[in-house]
Coordinates of C-alpha atoms in Angstrom, one line a residue:
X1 CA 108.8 -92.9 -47.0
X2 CA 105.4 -94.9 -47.3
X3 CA 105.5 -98.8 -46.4
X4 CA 102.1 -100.5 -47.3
X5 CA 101.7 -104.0 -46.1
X6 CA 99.2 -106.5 -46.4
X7 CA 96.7 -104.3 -47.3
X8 CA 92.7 -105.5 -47.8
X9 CA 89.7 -103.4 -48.3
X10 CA 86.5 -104.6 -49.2
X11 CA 82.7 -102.4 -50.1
X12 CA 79.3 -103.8 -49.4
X13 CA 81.4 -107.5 -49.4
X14 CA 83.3 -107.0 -53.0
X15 CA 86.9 -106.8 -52.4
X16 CA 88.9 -103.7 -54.0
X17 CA 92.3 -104.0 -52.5
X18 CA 93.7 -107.6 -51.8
X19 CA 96.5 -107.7 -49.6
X20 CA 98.3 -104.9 -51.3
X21 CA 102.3 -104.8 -50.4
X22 CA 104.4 -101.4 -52.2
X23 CA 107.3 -99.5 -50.6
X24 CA 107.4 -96.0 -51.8
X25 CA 110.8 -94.8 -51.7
X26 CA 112.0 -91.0 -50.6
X27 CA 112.3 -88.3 -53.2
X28 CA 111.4 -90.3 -56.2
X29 CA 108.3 -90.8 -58.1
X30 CA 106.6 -93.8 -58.1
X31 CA 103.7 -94.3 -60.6
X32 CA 100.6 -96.9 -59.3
X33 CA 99.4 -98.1 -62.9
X34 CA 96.0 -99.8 -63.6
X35 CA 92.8 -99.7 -66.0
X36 CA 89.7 -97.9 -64.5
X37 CA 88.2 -100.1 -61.4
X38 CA 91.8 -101.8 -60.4
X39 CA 91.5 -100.1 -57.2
X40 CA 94.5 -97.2 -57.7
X41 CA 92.2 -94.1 -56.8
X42 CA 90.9 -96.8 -53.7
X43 CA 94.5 -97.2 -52.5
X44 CA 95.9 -93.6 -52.9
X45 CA 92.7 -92.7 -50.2
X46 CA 94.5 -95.4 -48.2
X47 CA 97.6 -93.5 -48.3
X48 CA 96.5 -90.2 -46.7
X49 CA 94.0 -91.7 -44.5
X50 CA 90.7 -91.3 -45.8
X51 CA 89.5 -94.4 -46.0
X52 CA 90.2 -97.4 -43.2
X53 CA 91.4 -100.7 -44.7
X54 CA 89.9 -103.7 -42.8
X55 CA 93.2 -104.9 -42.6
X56 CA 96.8 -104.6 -42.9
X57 CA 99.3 -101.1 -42.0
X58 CA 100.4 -98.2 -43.6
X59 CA 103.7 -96.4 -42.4
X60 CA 104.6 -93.3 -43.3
X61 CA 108.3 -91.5 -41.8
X62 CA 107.8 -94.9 -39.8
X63 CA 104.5 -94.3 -38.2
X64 CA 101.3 -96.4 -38.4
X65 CA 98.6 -94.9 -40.0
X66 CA 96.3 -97.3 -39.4
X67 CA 93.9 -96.6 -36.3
X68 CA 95.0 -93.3 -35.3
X69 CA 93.5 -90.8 -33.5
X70 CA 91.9 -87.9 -35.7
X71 CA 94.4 -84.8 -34.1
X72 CA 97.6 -87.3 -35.4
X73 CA 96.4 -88.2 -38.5
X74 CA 95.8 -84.7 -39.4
X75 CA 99.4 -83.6 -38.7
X76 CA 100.8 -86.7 -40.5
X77 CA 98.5 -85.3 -43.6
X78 CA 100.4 -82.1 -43.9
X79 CA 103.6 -84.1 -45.3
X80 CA 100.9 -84.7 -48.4
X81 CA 99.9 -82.8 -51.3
X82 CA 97.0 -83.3 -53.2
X83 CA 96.6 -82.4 -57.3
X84 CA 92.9 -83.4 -57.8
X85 CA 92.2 -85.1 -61.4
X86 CA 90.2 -81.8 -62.9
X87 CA 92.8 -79.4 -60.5
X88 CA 89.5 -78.5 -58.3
X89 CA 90.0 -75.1 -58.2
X90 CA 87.4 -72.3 -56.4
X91 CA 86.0 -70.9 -59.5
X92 CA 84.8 -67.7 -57.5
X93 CA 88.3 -67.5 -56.1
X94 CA 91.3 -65.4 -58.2
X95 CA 94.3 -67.7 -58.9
X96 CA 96.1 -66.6 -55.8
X97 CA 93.5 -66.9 -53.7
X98 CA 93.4 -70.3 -54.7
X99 CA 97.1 -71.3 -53.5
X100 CA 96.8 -69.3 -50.9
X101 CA 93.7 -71.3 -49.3
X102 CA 95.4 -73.5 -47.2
X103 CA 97.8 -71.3 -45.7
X104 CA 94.8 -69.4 -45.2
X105 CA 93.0 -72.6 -43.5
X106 CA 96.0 -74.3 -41.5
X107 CA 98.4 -71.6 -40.8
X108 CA 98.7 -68.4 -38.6
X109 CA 101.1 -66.5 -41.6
X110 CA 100.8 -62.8 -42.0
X111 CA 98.9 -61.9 -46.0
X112 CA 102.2 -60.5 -46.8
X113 CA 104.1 -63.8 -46.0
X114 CA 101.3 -65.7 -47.6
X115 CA 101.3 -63.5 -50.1
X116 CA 105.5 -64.2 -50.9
X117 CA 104.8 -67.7 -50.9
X118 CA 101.8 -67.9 -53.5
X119 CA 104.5 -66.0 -55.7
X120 CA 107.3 -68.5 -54.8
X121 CA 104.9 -71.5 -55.6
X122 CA 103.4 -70.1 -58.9
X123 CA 106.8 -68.7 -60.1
X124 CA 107.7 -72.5 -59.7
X125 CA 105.1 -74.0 -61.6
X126 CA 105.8 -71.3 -64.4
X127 CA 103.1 -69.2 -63.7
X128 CA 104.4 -66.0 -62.2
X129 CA 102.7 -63.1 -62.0
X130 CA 99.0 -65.1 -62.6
X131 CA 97.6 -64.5 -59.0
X132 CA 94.8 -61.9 -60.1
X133 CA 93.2 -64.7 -62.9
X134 CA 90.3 -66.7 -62.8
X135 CA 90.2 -70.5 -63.1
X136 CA 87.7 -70.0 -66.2
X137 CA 90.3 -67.3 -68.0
X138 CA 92.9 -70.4 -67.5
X139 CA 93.4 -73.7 -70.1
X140 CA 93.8 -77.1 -68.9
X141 CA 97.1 -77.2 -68.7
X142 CA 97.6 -74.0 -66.6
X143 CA 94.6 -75.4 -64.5
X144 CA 96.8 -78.2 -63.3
X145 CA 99.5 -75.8 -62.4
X146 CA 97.8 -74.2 -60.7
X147 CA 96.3 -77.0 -58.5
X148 CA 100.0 -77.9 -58.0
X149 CA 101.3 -74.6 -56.7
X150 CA 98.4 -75.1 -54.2
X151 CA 99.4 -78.9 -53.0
X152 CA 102.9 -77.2 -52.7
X153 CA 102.4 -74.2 -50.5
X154 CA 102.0 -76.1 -47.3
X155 CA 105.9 -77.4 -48.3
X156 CA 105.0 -81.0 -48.4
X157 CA 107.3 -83.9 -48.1
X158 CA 105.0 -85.9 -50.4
X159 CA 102.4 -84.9 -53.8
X160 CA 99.9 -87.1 -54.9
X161 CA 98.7 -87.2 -58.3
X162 CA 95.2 -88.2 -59.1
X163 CA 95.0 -89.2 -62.9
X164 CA 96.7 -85.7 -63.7
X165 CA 96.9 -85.9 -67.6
X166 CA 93.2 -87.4 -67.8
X167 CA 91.3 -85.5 -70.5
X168 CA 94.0 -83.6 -71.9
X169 CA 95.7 -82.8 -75.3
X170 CA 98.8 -84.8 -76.1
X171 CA 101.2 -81.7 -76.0
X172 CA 99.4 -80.5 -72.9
X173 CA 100.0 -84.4 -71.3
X174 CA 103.5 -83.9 -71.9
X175 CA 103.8 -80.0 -70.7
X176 CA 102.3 -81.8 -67.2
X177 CA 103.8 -84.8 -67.4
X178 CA 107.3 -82.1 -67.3
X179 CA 105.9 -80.2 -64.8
X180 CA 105.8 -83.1 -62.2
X181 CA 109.3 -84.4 -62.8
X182 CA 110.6 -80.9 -62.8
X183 CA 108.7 -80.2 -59.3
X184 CA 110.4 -83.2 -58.1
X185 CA 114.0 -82.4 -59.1
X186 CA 113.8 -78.7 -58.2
X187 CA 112.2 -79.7 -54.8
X188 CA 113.2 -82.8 -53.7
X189 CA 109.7 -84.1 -53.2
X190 CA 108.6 -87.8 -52.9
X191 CA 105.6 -88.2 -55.6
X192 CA 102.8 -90.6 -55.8
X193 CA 100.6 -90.4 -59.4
X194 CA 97.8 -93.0 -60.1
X195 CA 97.4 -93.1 -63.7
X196 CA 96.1 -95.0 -66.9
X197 CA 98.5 -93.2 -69.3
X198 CA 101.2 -95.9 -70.2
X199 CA 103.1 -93.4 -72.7
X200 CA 102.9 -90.7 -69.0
X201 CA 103.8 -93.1 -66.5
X202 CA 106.7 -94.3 -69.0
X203 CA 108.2 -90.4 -68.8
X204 CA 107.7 -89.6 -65.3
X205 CA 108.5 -92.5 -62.9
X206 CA 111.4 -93.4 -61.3
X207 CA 109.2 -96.6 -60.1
X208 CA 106.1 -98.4 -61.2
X209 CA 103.8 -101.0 -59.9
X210 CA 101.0 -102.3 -61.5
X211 CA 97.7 -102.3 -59.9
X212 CA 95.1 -105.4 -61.6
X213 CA 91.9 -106.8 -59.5
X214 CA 93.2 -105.1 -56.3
X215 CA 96.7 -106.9 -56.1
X216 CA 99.9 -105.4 -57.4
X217 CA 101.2 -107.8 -60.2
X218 CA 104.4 -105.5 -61.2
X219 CA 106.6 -103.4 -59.3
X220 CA 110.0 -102.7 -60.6
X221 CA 111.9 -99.5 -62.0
X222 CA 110.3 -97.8 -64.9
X223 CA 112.6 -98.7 -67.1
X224 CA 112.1 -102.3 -66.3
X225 CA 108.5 -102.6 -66.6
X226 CA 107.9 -103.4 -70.4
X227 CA 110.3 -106.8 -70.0
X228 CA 107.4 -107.4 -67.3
X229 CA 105.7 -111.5 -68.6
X230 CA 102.5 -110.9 -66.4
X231 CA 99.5 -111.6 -68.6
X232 CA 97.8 -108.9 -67.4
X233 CA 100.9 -106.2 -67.8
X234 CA 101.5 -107.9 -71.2
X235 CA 98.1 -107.0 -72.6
X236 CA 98.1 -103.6 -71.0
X237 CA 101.1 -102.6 -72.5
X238 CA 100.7 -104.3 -75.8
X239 CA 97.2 -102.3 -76.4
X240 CA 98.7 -98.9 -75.4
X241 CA 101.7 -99.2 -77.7
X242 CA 100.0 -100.8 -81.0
X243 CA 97.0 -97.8 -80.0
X244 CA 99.9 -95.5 -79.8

């Protein structure tokens, strides 16, 4: 689905992303791995378009990202869902207000069709019948639902993951770390998560690469990755699993 080649990106003259080259195959879910600063959260901007590289392409469904026109890029966006790191939910807004903003935004649906699909999304993310809460009357874990159910409702191709178990209880990582592979089964949706979490990335991805100093120095199948004999992926590993 996503094709990134060659990929450079540099701020006030420091390079963050040094000719970065990752496929991203359909209707799987590929984790980007790397310690804070590698330049994950950098790239994933990358991916939807907000930020420019200096150099290099991204493809997505086969069409160049790089230096398009505002009105093109914006439709190519709405094959992308977001989950923000801390859900980023409207705190004034009731839970079903929340998943229904961008229908509200970007769509000309009637409130009782956006109405059956706020249900439909939040009955998938296990939350039925939670559409007159408040983000503060919600935990952490149902935060993050939540801020799924809304990256779903536009029906996305694609969801991106920004750190989504950061700051959270070790049942509660799991409980998420379940809710994005079982998103991906039930919907067929191609997923993109940026983490730190080893022990995470090791239960939901189909694919990881390994982000270090800008440049991907691993990229294989999950299940591949710990027979990885890159310096860098050997320490990262080793520290997570003697911590662990």
């Amino acid at each position: 689905m996503i094709v990134i080649d060659a990929l450079h990106k540099s701020f006030a003259g420091k390079p963050i992303l040094r000719g970065i080259r990752l496929h991203i195959r359909r209707g799987r879910t590929r984790v980007i791995l790397g310690a804070s600063g590698s330049g994950k959260t950098v790239l994933m901007k990358h991916i939807i378009g907000l930020l420019r590289p200096d150099s290099g392409s991204i493809r997505v469904n086969d069409q160049e990202l790089v230096g398009l026109a505002r009105r093109p890029l914006q439709e190519i966006r709405r094959h992308f869902g977001m989950v923000f790191q801390q859900a980023a939910l409207f705190d004034s807004m009731t839970v079903g207000e929340n998943v229904a903003f961008p229908l509200v935004e970007h769509t000309t649906m009637t409130p009782v069709e956006i109405g059956r699909r706020v249900a439909e999304k939040l009955d998938i993310v296990g939350l039925a019948g939670c559409e007159p809460m408040f983000p503060a009357e919600l935990s952490g874990g149902m935060r993050k639902r939540v801020g799924l159910a809304r990256a779903l409702v536009l029906e996305p191709t694609c969801v991106l993951y920004d750190e989504p178990t950061t700051g959270l209880d070790p049942l509660t990582t799991y409980n998420v770390d379940q809710m994005i592979r079982d998103a991906q089964r039930r919907l067929q949706v191609t997923s993109v998560v940026i983490s730190h979490d080893v022990g995470s990335a090791l239960r939901i991805a189909d694919d990881i690469a390994v982000i270090h100093e800008g440049t991907i120095v691993a990229d294989c199948p999950a299940a591949e990755i710990r027979a990885s004999q890159h310096p860098h992926v050997r320490r990262f590993l080793d520290t997570w699993f003697g911590a662990a």
